[in-house]
Amino acid sequence: TLGELDESVKKELSHRSRALELAKIILKTL
């Protein structure tokens, strides 16, 4: 359903932004 799709999209986006934050931190420490 559309609601389920929306939830999965939100999870994907939050996961991606979290990964980006981690990448920034890692780049700063290099």
PDB file of C-alpha atoms in Angstrom:
ATOM      1  CA  THR A   1       0.000   0.000   0.000  1.00  0.00           C
ATOM      2  CA  LEU A   2       0.955   3.656  -0.249  1.00  0.00           C
ATOM      3  CA  GLY A   3       1.391   3.914   3.523  1.00  0.00           C
ATOM      4  CA  GLU A   4       3.823   1.011   3.572  1.00  0.00           C
ATOM      5  CA  LEU A   5       5.759   2.516   0.681  1.00  0.00           C
ATOM      6  CA  ASP A   6       5.952   5.842   2.506  1.00  0.00           C
ATOM      7  CA  GLU A   7       7.306   4.121   5.612  1.00  0.00           C
ATOM      8  CA  SER A   8       9.990   2.271   3.658  1.00  0.00           C
ATOM      9  CA  VAL A   9      10.971   5.493   1.886  1.00  0.00           C
ATOM     10  CA  LYS A  10      11.272   7.307   5.213  1.00  0.00           C
ATOM     11  CA  LYS A  11      13.399   4.478   6.612  1.00  0.00           C
ATOM     12  CA  GLU A  12      15.620   4.566   3.529  1.00  0.00           C
ATOM     13  CA  LEU A  13      16.037   8.341   3.758  1.00  0.00           C
ATOM     14  CA  SER A  14      16.853   8.331   7.466  1.00  0.00           C
ATOM     15  CA  HIS A  15      19.306   5.479   6.925  1.00  0.00           C
ATOM     16  CA  ARG A  16      20.953   7.390   4.098  1.00  0.00           C
ATOM     17  CA  SER A  17      21.245  10.627   6.060  1.00  0.00           C
ATOM     18  CA  ARG A  18      22.715   8.681   8.972  1.00  0.00           C
ATOM     19  CA  ALA A  19      25.273   7.137   6.618  1.00  0.00           C
ATOM     20  CA  LEU A  20      26.113  10.587   5.257  1.00  0.00           C
ATOM     21  CA  GLU A  21      26.660  11.923   8.769  1.00  0.00           C
ATOM     22  CA  LEU A  22      28.983   9.000   9.500  1.00  0.00           C
ATOM     23  CA  ALA A  23      30.863   9.619   6.263  1.00  0.00           C
ATOM     24  CA  LYS A  24      31.362  13.286   7.186  1.00  0.00           C
ATOM     25  CA  ILE A  25      32.719  12.328  10.600  1.00  0.00           C
ATOM     26  CA  ILE A  26      35.059   9.747   9.076  1.00  0.00           C
ATOM     27  CA  LEU A  27      36.317  12.252   6.492  1.00  0.00           C
ATOM     28  CA  LYS A  28      36.998  14.800   9.233  1.00  0.00           C
ATOM     29  CA  THR A  29      39.098  12.305  11.183  1.00  0.00           C
ATOM     30  CA  LEU A  30      41.216  11.363   8.164  1.00  0.00           C
TER      31      LEU A  30
END
